Amino acid sequence: MTQVLRSRAELRAALASVPRPVGLVPTMGWLHDGHRSLIRRARADNPTVVTTIFVNPRQFSQAQDFTKYPRNEVRDVAICADEGVDIVWAPPADEVYVPGFDTLVSVGAIALPLEGAARPGHFDGVATVVAILFGLVGAEHAYFGQKDAQQVMVIRRMARDLALPTEVITCPIVREPDGLALSSRNVHLSLAERAAAPVLRQALLAACRKWGAGERSGDALRATMRAALTAVPLAQPEYVSVADGLTLRELDRIDGPALLSVAVRFGSTRLIDNELLEA
Ligand code: PAF
């Protein structure tokens, strides 16, 4: 039976007697197959699974994006029940940010480029809420999707630097048959935008192919991705990146693990995707 809890006190009481280890899947709701895959991995690894549903206002730079973020708790809870989640924590904002809350968890260099540059304050909001969730749930394991590659790197750094005992586990990107990475934001695409959106994946794969054929110039791979994206009139590229897989510094030459990533706007909807290049 899936329990739906609202307060910190209820959550603590429920967690006091559950079998360990606990697997945590933090979400902002509007669950899709990508979330299901995280929950399934958590279910396979742990006798107790906790999913949190909280649209975190502190990680949106524009109030409008926060308001527009899709929500359907009834459906989300049904999905959690279907996947065998033990506890859904779906708190009101003041159970996460208690009255007088005045702390910011701010990760350094790894949080600055890419999404950090495009969305100022975003990773402070993510790191702060995830630190709270790690503290409240005290899970042994927490599961995040590779689609938000930089987010996982930021959370790993935060957990390591603050000596938080929760192990961060990254799960593969789940895609539609045409290659579009699943995202809660896909729902905002018009039919024409949805038809054009697989270009993110196509751009990344074109660069991967060049890399596979021996190309090691960062500029050449960035140009390949940009060319694929600009060929699609509805796609407005925000960034194309070929970055060091550990530091996220832009690379002139690829000599080790690298992260290819793109952010593209389709009208008012912003999509991201990435691919790891590993020897
Ligand atoms: O990836 C998300 O859904 C959110 O950034 C997270 C990790 C749940 C924090 O609000």
Tab-separated table of C-alpha atoms and ligand atoms in Angstrom:
chain	number	residue	atom	x	y	z
A	1	MET	CA	0.000	0.000	0.000
A	2	THR	CA	1.358	3.418	-0.964
A	3	GLN	CA	1.108	5.976	1.829
A	4	VAL	CA	0.778	9.644	0.828
A	5	LEU	CA	2.258	11.912	3.491
A	6	ARG	CA	2.375	15.693	3.782
A	7	SER	CA	4.321	16.774	6.837
A	8	ARG	CA	7.905	16.289	7.952
A	9	ALA	CA	6.608	14.709	11.156
A	10	GLU	CA	4.509	12.105	9.298
A	11	LEU	CA	7.446	11.282	7.060
A	12	ARG	CA	9.842	10.840	9.990
A	13	ALA	CA	7.333	8.654	11.853
A	14	ALA	CA	6.743	6.434	8.813
A	15	LEU	CA	10.467	6.057	8.130
A	16	ALA	CA	11.291	5.072	11.704
A	17	SER	CA	10.228	1.462	11.228
A	18	VAL	CA	10.731	0.682	7.510
A	19	PRO	CA	13.100	-2.036	6.241
A	20	ARG	CA	16.480	-0.683	5.100
A	21	PRO	CA	18.005	0.272	2.753
A	22	VAL	CA	15.715	3.055	1.586
A	23	GLY	CA	15.742	4.257	-2.028
A	24	LEU	CA	14.723	7.860	-2.669
A	25	VAL	CA	13.383	9.150	-5.987
A	26	PRO	CA	13.008	12.947	-5.795
A	27	THR	CA	10.637	14.367	-8.432
A	28	MET	CA	8.643	17.462	-9.255
A	29	GLY	CA	5.695	15.309	-10.309
A	30	TRP	CA	4.074	14.998	-13.755
A	31	LEU	CA	5.615	11.549	-13.770
A	32	HIS	CA	6.489	9.848	-17.025
A	33	ASP	CA	8.318	6.668	-18.076
A	34	GLY	CA	11.648	8.273	-17.192
A	35	HIS	CA	10.482	8.563	-13.570
A	36	ARG	CA	9.069	5.046	-13.730
A	37	SER	CA	12.523	3.782	-14.708
A	38	LEU	CA	14.059	5.543	-11.667
A	39	ILE	CA	11.402	4.071	-9.383
A	40	ARG	CA	11.899	0.581	-10.853
A	41	ARG	CA	15.639	0.781	-10.261
A	42	ALA	CA	14.996	1.985	-6.692
A	43	ARG	CA	12.467	-0.836	-6.230
A	44	ALA	CA	14.987	-3.416	-7.451
A	45	ASP	CA	17.739	-2.125	-5.134
A	46	ASN	CA	15.823	-1.395	-1.912
A	47	PRO	CA	13.046	-2.936	0.214
A	48	THR	CA	11.665	0.548	0.853
A	49	VAL	CA	11.084	3.195	-1.835
A	50	VAL	CA	10.213	6.828	-1.124
A	51	THR	CA	9.197	9.185	-3.932
A	52	THR	CA	8.896	12.893	-3.272
A	53	ILE	CA	6.642	15.143	-5.329
A	54	PHE	CA	7.425	18.810	-4.871
A	55	VAL	CA	7.563	21.532	-7.529
A	56	ASN	CA	10.447	23.449	-6.022
A	57	PRO	CA	9.890	27.196	-6.491
A	58	ARG	CA	13.544	27.975	-5.683
A	59	GLN	CA	14.908	26.291	-8.808
A	60	PHE	CA	12.860	28.367	-11.277
A	61	SER	CA	14.413	31.670	-12.299
A	62	GLN	CA	11.105	32.936	-13.671
A	63	ALA	CA	7.895	32.808	-11.660
A	64	GLN	CA	6.063	32.170	-14.921
A	65	ASP	CA	7.933	28.867	-15.508
A	66	PHE	CA	7.032	27.741	-11.980
A	67	THR	CA	3.349	28.531	-12.481
A	68	LYS	CA	3.342	26.848	-15.890
A	69	TYR	CA	5.026	23.653	-14.648
A	70	PRO	CA	2.522	20.811	-15.224
A	71	ARG	CA	0.945	19.222	-12.130
A	72	ASN	CA	-1.381	16.265	-11.563
A	73	GLU	CA	-0.909	14.730	-8.143
A	74	VAL	CA	-3.743	12.201	-8.441
A	75	ARG	CA	-2.200	10.708	-11.560
A	76	ASP	CA	1.315	10.839	-10.057
A	77	VAL	CA	0.216	8.972	-6.933
A	78	ALA	CA	-1.516	6.330	-9.105
A	79	ILE	CA	1.750	5.827	-11.022
A	80	CYS	CA	3.685	5.516	-7.757
A	81	ALA	CA	1.165	2.959	-6.474
A	82	ASP	CA	1.418	1.058	-9.758
A	83	GLU	CA	5.223	0.927	-9.390
A	84	GLY	CA	5.000	-0.238	-5.787
A	85	VAL	CA	6.329	2.920	-4.101
A	86	ASP	CA	5.957	2.596	-0.324
A	87	ILE	CA	5.829	6.282	0.618
A	88	VAL	CA	4.953	9.340	-1.467
A	89	TRP	CA	5.936	12.543	0.272
A	90	ALA	CA	3.995	15.411	-1.343
A	91	PRO	CA	4.465	18.305	1.061
A	92	PRO	CA	3.179	21.869	1.006
A	93	ALA	CA	5.990	24.414	0.534
A	94	ASP	CA	6.223	25.310	4.224
A	95	GLU	CA	7.025	21.700	5.159
A	96	VAL	CA	10.061	21.861	2.866
A	97	TYR	CA	11.048	25.478	3.569
A	98	VAL	CA	10.013	25.763	7.197
A	99	PRO	CA	9.117	29.237	8.535
A	100	GLY	CA	12.304	31.301	8.870
A	101	PHE	CA	14.186	29.065	6.418
A	102	ASP	CA	17.358	30.974	5.546
A	103	THR	CA	19.933	28.568	4.103
A	104	LEU	CA	21.285	28.254	0.596
A	105	VAL	CA	23.331	25.313	-0.635
A	106	SER	CA	25.458	26.643	-3.454
A	107	VAL	CA	27.772	24.334	-5.400
A	108	GLY	CA	30.799	25.938	-7.081
A	109	ALA	CA	32.430	25.665	-10.515
A	110	ILE	CA	30.523	22.648	-11.790
A	111	ALA	CA	27.243	24.545	-11.388
A	112	LEU	CA	28.343	27.636	-13.336
A	113	PRO	CA	28.346	26.750	-17.068
A	114	LEU	CA	25.561	25.379	-19.301
A	115	GLU	CA	22.299	25.175	-17.318
A	116	GLY	CA	23.880	27.238	-14.536
A	117	ALA	CA	24.664	30.074	-16.958
A	118	ALA	CA	21.322	29.834	-18.755
A	119	ARG	CA	19.272	29.636	-15.552
A	120	PRO	CA	20.915	31.738	-12.825
A	121	GLY	CA	20.151	30.412	-9.346
A	122	HIS	CA	18.719	27.161	-10.692
A	123	PHE	CA	21.340	24.870	-9.178
A	124	ASP	CA	21.290	26.686	-5.832
A	125	GLY	CA	17.598	25.829	-5.717
A	126	VAL	CA	18.194	22.228	-6.742
A	127	ALA	CA	21.093	21.673	-4.319
A	128	THR	CA	19.181	23.269	-1.458
A	129	VAL	CA	16.017	21.204	-1.927
A	130	VAL	CA	17.926	17.965	-2.518
A	131	ALA	CA	20.001	18.563	0.629
A	132	ILE	CA	16.747	18.981	2.569
A	133	LEU	CA	15.293	15.796	1.039
A	134	PHE	CA	18.465	13.835	1.756
A	135	GLY	CA	18.368	15.086	5.350
A	136	LEU	CA	14.692	14.301	5.863
A	137	VAL	CA	14.581	10.885	4.218
A	138	GLY	CA	18.048	9.681	5.214
A	139	ALA	CA	17.974	7.231	2.317
A	140	GLU	CA	20.920	4.984	1.563
A	141	HIS	CA	20.377	5.517	-2.192
A	142	ALA	CA	18.913	8.307	-4.342
A	143	TYR	CA	18.118	8.020	-8.049
A	144	PHE	CA	18.417	10.719	-10.720
A	145	GLY	CA	18.160	10.677	-14.521
A	146	GLN	CA	21.153	11.214	-16.816
A	147	LYS	CA	19.008	13.562	-18.934
A	148	ASP	CA	19.845	16.266	-16.405
A	149	ALA	CA	23.537	15.368	-16.579
A	150	GLN	CA	24.809	18.566	-14.950
A	151	GLN	CA	22.191	18.312	-12.206
A	152	VAL	CA	23.506	14.858	-11.267
A	153	MET	CA	27.076	16.183	-11.207
A	154	VAL	CA	26.028	19.090	-8.981
A	155	ILE	CA	24.140	16.787	-6.597
A	156	ARG	CA	27.045	14.327	-6.425
A	157	ARG	CA	29.450	17.148	-5.599
A	158	MET	CA	27.095	18.547	-2.979
A	159	ALA	CA	26.610	15.126	-1.340
A	160	ARG	CA	30.342	14.422	-1.374
A	161	ASP	CA	31.411	17.862	-0.093
A	162	LEU	CA	28.806	17.904	2.692
A	163	ALA	CA	29.545	14.255	3.597
A	164	LEU	CA	25.889	13.304	3.156
A	165	PRO	CA	25.513	9.541	3.531
A	166	THR	CA	23.076	9.102	0.609
A	167	GLU	CA	24.659	7.474	-2.457
A	168	VAL	CA	23.702	9.195	-5.720
A	169	ILE	CA	22.827	6.749	-8.511
A	170	THR	CA	22.430	7.864	-12.126
A	171	CYS	CA	19.953	6.095	-14.423
A	172	PRO	CA	19.953	6.125	-18.248
A	173	ILE	CA	17.879	8.546	-20.318
A	174	VAL	CA	14.501	7.138	-21.402
A	175	ARG	CA	13.457	8.145	-24.917
A	176	GLU	CA	10.430	8.172	-27.170
A	177	PRO	CA	10.771	5.817	-30.194
A	178	ASP	CA	11.895	8.799	-32.324
A	179	GLY	CA	14.705	9.642	-29.897
A	180	LEU	CA	13.175	12.565	-27.980
A	181	ALA	CA	14.233	12.335	-24.330
A	182	LEU	CA	11.243	12.093	-21.982
A	183	SER	CA	10.661	15.305	-20.071
A	184	SER	CA	7.774	16.866	-18.203
A	185	ARG	CA	8.222	19.847	-20.513
A	186	ASN	CA	7.393	17.867	-23.682
A	187	VAL	CA	3.712	18.367	-22.924
A	188	HIS	CA	4.070	22.064	-23.824
A	189	LEU	CA	5.247	21.359	-27.400
A	190	SER	CA	2.827	22.080	-30.249
A	191	LEU	CA	2.366	19.301	-32.813
A	192	ALA	CA	4.872	20.925	-35.168
A	193	GLU	CA	7.376	21.492	-32.347
A	194	ARG	CA	6.965	17.907	-31.173
A	195	ALA	CA	7.684	16.689	-34.718
A	196	ALA	CA	10.859	18.813	-34.814
A	197	ALA	CA	12.099	18.045	-31.293
A	198	PRO	CA	14.021	14.780	-32.085
A	199	VAL	CA	16.609	17.066	-33.699
A	200	LEU	CA	18.320	17.349	-30.298
A	201	ARG	CA	19.096	13.648	-30.383
A	202	GLN	CA	19.991	13.753	-34.082
A	203	ALA	CA	22.451	16.603	-33.495
A	204	LEU	CA	24.098	14.704	-30.637
A	205	LEU	CA	24.301	11.496	-32.668
A	206	ALA	CA	25.833	13.339	-35.623
A	207	ALA	CA	28.591	14.590	-33.309
A	208	CYS	CA	29.000	11.115	-31.788
A	209	ARG	CA	29.471	9.647	-35.234
A	210	LYS	CA	32.186	12.212	-36.029
A	211	TRP	CA	33.882	11.424	-32.735
A	212	GLY	CA	33.599	7.692	-33.529
A	213	ALA	CA	35.295	8.374	-36.869
A	214	GLY	CA	38.223	9.991	-35.054
A	215	GLU	CA	37.310	13.690	-34.865
A	216	ARG	CA	38.743	15.148	-31.628
A	217	SER	CA	38.249	18.889	-32.143
A	218	GLY	CA	35.691	20.438	-29.781
A	219	ASP	CA	34.929	23.181	-32.316
A	220	ALA	CA	34.278	20.641	-35.074
A	221	LEU	CA	31.802	18.718	-32.918
A	222	ARG	CA	30.095	21.924	-31.746
A	223	ALA	CA	29.783	23.012	-35.405
A	224	THR	CA	28.265	19.626	-36.336
A	225	MET	CA	25.611	19.931	-33.628
A	226	ARG	CA	24.869	23.573	-34.427
A	227	ALA	CA	24.468	22.780	-38.144
A	228	ALA	CA	21.991	19.974	-37.413
A	229	LEU	CA	19.982	22.203	-35.084
A	230	THR	CA	19.899	25.297	-37.292
A	231	ALA	CA	18.650	23.179	-40.213
A	232	VAL	CA	15.329	22.899	-38.346
A	233	PRO	CA	13.473	26.242	-38.505
A	234	LEU	CA	11.477	25.762	-35.275
A	235	ALA	CA	14.587	24.940	-33.232
A	236	GLN	CA	16.367	27.860	-31.573
A	237	PRO	CA	19.646	26.541	-30.123
A	238	GLU	CA	20.597	28.110	-26.791
A	239	TYR	CA	23.886	26.299	-26.352
A	240	VAL	CA	25.848	23.454	-27.861
A	241	SER	CA	28.640	22.159	-25.686
A	242	VAL	CA	31.551	19.755	-25.813
A	243	ALA	CA	32.795	19.768	-22.247
A	244	ASP	CA	35.154	17.828	-20.027
A	245	GLY	CA	33.171	14.948	-18.521
A	246	LEU	CA	34.412	15.723	-15.001
A	247	THR	CA	34.774	19.516	-14.825
A	248	LEU	CA	32.354	20.655	-17.570
A	249	ARG	CA	35.011	23.029	-18.942
A	250	GLU	CA	34.594	23.531	-22.705
A	251	LEU	CA	37.157	21.466	-24.600
A	252	ASP	CA	39.380	22.468	-27.510
A	253	ARG	CA	40.477	18.854	-27.853
A	254	ILE	CA	38.823	15.687	-26.612
A	255	ASP	CA	41.394	13.483	-24.911
A	256	GLY	CA	39.222	11.819	-22.249
A	257	PRO	CA	35.592	11.486	-21.163
A	258	ALA	CA	33.481	14.316	-22.565
A	259	LEU	CA	29.883	15.430	-22.288
A	260	LEU	CA	28.103	16.606	-25.408
A	261	SER	CA	25.062	18.668	-24.477
A	262	VAL	CA	22.506	20.901	-26.120
A	263	ALA	CA	19.729	23.222	-24.978
A	264	VAL	CA	17.166	24.238	-27.565
A	265	ARG	CA	14.050	26.383	-27.450
A	266	PHE	CA	10.916	25.507	-29.360
A	267	GLY	CA	8.737	28.572	-28.872
A	268	SER	CA	8.474	28.995	-25.107
A	269	THR	CA	9.541	25.403	-24.350
A	270	ARG	CA	13.166	24.705	-23.547
A	271	LEU	CA	14.536	21.176	-24.028
A	272	ILE	CA	17.913	19.697	-23.117
A	273	ASP	CA	19.681	16.466	-24.012
A	274	ASN	CA	23.176	15.037	-23.782
A	275	GLU	CA	25.476	12.192	-24.677
A	276	LEU	CA	28.593	10.963	-22.876
A	277	LEU	CA	31.681	10.247	-24.928
A	278	GLU	CA	33.785	7.645	-23.213
A	279	ALA	CA	36.762	5.831	-24.666
B	1	PAF	O1	14.996	16.746	-11.570
B	1	PAF	C1	14.053	17.181	-10.895
B	1	PAF	O2	12.883	16.797	-11.043
B	1	PAF	C2	14.327	18.212	-9.814
B	1	PAF	O3	15.349	19.066	-10.200
B	1	PAF	C3	14.619	17.598	-8.433
B	1	PAF	C4	15.899	16.777	-8.448
B	1	PAF	C5	13.452	16.726	-8.004
B	1	PAF	C6	14.790	18.709	-7.400
B	1	PAF	O4	13.651	19.501	-7.289
